[in-house]
Coordinates of C-alpha atoms and ligand atoms in Angstrom, one line a residue:
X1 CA -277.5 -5.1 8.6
X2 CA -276.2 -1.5 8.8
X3 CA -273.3 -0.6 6.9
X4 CA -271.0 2.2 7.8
X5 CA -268.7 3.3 5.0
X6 CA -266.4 6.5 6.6
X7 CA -264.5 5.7 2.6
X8 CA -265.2 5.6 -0.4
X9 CA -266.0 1.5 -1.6
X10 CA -266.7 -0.4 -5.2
X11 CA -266.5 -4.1 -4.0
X12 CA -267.0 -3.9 -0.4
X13 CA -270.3 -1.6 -0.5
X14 CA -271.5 -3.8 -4.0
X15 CA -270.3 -7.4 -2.3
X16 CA -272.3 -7.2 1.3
X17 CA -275.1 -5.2 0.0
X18 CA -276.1 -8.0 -2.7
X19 CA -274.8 -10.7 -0.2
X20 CA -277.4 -9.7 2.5
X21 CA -280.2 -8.8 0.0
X22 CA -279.3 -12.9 -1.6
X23 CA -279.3 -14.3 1.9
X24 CA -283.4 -12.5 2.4
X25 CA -282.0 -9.2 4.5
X26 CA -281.9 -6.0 4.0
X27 CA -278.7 -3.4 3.8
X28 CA -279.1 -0.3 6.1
X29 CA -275.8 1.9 4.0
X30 CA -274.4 4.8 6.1
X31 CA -272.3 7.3 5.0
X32 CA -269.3 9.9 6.5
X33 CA -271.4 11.9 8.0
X34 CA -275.1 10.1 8.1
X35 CA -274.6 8.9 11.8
X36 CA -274.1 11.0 15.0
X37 CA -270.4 9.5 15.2
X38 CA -269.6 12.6 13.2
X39 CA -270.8 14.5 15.3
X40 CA -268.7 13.1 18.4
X41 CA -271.2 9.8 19.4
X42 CA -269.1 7.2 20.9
X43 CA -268.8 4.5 19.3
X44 CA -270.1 2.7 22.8
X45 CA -273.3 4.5 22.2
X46 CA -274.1 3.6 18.8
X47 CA -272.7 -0.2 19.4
X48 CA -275.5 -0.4 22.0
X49 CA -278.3 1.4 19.9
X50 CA -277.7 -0.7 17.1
X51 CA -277.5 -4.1 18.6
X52 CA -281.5 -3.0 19.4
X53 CA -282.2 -2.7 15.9
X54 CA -279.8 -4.5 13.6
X55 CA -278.5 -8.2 13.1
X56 CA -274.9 -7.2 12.4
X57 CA -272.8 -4.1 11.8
X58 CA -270.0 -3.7 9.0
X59 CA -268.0 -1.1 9.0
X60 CA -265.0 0.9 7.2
X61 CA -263.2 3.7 8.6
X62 CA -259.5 4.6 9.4
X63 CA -259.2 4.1 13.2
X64 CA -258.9 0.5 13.7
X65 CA -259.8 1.2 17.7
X66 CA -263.5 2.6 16.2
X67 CA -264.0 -1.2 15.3
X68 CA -262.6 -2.6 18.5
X69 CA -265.0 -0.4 20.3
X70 CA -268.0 -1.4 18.5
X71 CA -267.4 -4.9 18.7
X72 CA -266.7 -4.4 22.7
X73 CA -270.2 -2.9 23.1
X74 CA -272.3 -4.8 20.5
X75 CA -274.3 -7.4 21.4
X76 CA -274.4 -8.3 17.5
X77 CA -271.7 -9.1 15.3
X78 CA -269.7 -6.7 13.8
X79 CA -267.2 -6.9 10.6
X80 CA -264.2 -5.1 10.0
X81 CA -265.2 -3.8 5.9
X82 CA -261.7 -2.2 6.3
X83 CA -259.6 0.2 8.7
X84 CA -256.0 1.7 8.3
X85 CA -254.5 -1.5 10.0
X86 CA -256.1 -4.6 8.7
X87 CA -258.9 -5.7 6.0
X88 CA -259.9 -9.2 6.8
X89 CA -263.0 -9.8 4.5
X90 CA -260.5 -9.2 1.8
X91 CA -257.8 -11.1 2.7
X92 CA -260.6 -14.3 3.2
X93 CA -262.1 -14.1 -0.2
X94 CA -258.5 -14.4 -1.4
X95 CA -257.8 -17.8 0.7
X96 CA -261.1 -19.0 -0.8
X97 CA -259.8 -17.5 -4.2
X98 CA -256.6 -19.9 -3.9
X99 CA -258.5 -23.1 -2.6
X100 CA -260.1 -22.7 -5.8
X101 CA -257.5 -22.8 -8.3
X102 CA -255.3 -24.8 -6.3
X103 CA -257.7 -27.4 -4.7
X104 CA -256.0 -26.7 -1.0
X105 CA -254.3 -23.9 0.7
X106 CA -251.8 -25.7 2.9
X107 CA -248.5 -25.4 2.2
X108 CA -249.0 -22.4 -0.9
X109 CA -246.7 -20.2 -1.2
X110 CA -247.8 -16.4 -1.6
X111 CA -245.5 -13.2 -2.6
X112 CA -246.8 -9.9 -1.2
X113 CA -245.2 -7.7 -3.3
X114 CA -245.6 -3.7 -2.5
X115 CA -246.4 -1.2 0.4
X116 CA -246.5 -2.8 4.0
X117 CA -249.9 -2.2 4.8
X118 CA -253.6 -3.1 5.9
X119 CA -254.0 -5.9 3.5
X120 CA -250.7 -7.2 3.9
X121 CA -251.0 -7.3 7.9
X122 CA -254.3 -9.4 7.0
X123 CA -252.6 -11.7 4.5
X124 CA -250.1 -12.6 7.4
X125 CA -252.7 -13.7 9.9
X126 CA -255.4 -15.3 7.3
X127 CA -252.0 -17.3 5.8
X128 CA -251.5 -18.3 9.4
X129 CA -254.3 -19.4 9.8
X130 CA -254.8 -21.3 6.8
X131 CA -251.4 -22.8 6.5
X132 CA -250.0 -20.6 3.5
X133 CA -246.7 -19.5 3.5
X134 CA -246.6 -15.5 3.2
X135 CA -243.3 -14.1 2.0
X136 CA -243.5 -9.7 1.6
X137 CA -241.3 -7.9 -0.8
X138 CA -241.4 -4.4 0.7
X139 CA -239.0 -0.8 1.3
X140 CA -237.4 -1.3 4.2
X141 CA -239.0 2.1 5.0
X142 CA -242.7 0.7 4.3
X143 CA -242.4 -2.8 6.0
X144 CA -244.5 -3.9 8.6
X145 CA -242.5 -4.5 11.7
X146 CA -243.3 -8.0 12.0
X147 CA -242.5 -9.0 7.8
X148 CA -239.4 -7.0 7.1
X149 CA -238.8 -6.6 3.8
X150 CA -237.4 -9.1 1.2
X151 CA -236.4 -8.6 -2.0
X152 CA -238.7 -9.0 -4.8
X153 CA -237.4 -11.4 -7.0
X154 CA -236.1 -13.7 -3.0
X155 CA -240.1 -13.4 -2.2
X156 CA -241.5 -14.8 -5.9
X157 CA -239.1 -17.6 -6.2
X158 CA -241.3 -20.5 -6.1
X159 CA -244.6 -18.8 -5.2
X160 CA -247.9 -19.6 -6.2
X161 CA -249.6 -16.6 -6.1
X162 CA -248.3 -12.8 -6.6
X163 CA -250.2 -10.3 -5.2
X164 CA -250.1 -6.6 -5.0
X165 CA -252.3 -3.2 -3.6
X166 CA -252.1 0.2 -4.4
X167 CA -249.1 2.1 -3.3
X168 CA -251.0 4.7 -1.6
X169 CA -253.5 3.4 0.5
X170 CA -256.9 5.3 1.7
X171 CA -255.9 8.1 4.4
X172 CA -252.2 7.6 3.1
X173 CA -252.5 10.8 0.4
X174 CA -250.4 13.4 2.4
X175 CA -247.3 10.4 2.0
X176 CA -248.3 9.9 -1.6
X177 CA -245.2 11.0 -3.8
X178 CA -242.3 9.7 -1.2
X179 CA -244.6 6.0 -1.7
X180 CA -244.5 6.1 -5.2
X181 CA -240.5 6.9 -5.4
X182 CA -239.8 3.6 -3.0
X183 CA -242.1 1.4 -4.3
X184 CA -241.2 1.7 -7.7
X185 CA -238.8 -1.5 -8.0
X186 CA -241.6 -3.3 -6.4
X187 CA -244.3 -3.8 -9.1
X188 CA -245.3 -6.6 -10.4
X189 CA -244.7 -7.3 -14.2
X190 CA -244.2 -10.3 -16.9
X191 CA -240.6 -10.5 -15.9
X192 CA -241.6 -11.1 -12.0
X193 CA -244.3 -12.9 -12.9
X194 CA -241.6 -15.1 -14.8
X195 CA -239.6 -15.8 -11.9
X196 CA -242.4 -17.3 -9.6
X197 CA -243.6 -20.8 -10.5
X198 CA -245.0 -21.5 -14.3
X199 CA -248.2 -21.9 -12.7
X200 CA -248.6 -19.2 -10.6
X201 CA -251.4 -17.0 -10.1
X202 CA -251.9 -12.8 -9.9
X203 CA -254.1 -10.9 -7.4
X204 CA -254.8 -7.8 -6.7
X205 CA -257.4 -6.5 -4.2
X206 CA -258.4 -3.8 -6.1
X207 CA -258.7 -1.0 -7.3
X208 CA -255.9 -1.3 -9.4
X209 CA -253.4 1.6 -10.7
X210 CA -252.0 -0.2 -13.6
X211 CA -248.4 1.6 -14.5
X212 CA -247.8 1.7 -11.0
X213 CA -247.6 -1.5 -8.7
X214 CA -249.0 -3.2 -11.4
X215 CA -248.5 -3.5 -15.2
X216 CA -251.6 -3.5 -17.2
X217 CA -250.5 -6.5 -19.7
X218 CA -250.5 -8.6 -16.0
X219 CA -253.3 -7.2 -14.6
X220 CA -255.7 -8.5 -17.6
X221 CA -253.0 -11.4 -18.2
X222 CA -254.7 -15.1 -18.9
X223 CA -253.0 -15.7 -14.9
X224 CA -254.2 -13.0 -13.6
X225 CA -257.3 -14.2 -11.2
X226 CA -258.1 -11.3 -10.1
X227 CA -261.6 -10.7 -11.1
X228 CA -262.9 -14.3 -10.0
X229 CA -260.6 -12.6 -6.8
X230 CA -263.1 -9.6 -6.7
X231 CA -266.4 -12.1 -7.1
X232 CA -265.3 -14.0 -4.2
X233 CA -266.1 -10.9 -1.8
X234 CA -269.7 -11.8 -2.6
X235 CA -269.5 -15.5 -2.0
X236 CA -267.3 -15.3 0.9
X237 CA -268.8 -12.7 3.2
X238 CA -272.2 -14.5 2.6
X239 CA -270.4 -17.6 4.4
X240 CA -269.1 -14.9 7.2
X241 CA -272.5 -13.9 7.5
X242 CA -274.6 -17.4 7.6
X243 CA -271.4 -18.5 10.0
X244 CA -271.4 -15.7 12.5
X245 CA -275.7 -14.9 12.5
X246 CA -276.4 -19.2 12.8
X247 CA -273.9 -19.4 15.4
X248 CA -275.7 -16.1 17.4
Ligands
LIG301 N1 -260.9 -4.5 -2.4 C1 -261.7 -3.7 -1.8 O1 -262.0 -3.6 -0.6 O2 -262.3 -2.8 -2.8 P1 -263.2 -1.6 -2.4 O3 -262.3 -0.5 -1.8 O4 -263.7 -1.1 -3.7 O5 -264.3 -2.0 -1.5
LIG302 N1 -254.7 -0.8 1.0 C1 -255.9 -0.2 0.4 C2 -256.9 -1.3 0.2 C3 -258.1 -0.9 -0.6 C4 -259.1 -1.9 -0.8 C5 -256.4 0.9 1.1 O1 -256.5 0.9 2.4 O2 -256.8 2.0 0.5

């Protein structure tokens, strides 16, 4: 499997590189800068070479249309490891994180709680999908224009999982002081925490900035589940992987 990483990764790289070495393959990892792609390759052109060579591509980079172009040309399968608009292998080792402390997924509850962005876009379809409710808590200014904003405390009430992401995403830096001033009344702390129901969870998709959309008593909080969250990458992209090379 080759693995293109245009940005900087702990879980992701660490997740599908053991995932593919457990399931008897072998991880091909390709920096910024390692492929021709750099160098102006399309994207058609390496989809094509690759499918020759490789069983499946993963890749991360900003332009989300660098994926779609890949996955138009390649005869393999290819997996979105992240791009500015969406991170779907995330977003489905958190579904499987819930069916495990909750025993099912339909009809949770989940609070999105901070900057309208990749991973919230992702939550929304995967909850779609899976039959979770998805209520966001974002600055009218950072919403995503199909989950305007709620309130915090209107998008916990009743929730069974919180969840949270950095305030200033990858490729986002330029933005970065502007984010931190409007997302400051939307961290999640014990009083937040408090308002959603007595059993409810905390997630984070890592890495975390504790102080800012998270505090760090939550963050290492008995609820928090977010390092079984962060092992579930492992376990989940091997089931993407056995599902989408069986089915080829
Ligand atoms: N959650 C996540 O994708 O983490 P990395 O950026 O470390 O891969
Ligand atoms: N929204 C974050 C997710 C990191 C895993 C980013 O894109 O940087």
């Amino acid at each position: 499997m080759a693995l293109v990483f245009d940005k900087p990764s702990t879980r992701t790289r660490v997740s599908f590189e053991t995932g593919v070495y457990e399931l008897g393959g072998n991880a091909l990892i390709l920096r910024q800068g390692e492929l021709q792609m750099a160098r102006g390759e399309s994207p058609r052109d390496v989809a094509l070479v690759l499918s020759r060579m490789v069983h499946a591509v993963g890749i991360r980079t900003g332009p989300h249309a660098t994926v779609e172009q890949l996955a138009e040309h390649a005869s393999i399968p290819v997996i979105n490891m992240l791009t500015h608009d969406h991170h779907p292998c995330q977003a489905l080792a958190d579904m499987m994180t819930l069916r495990e402390r909750f025993g099912r997924l339909k009809g949770l509850k989940l609070a999105y709680v901070g900057d309208g962005n990749n991973m919230t876009r992702s939550l929304l379809l995967a909850g779609r999908l899976a039959g979770v409710e998805v209520a966001v808590a974002s600055p009218p200014e950072l919403s995503l224009p199909e989950a305007p904003g709620l309130e915090p405390a209107e998008a916990v009430a009743g929730a069974h999982a919180l969840y949270t992401d950095v305030w200033v995403s990858m490729g986002d830096e330029d933005d970065a002081e502007r984010r931190r001033e409007l997302l400051a009344p939307y961290r999640i702390d014990a009083e937040l925490l408090a308002r959603a129901r007595g059993d409810a969870i905390v997630l984070h998709c890592l890495p975390a900035h504790p102080g800012e959309e998270i505090t760090e008593d939550v963050l290492y909080a008995e609820r928090s589940a977010v390092w079984d969250q962060a092992e579930n990458r492992l376990h989940a992209q091997k089931a993407l992987l056995e599902h989408l090379l069986l089915a080829a």
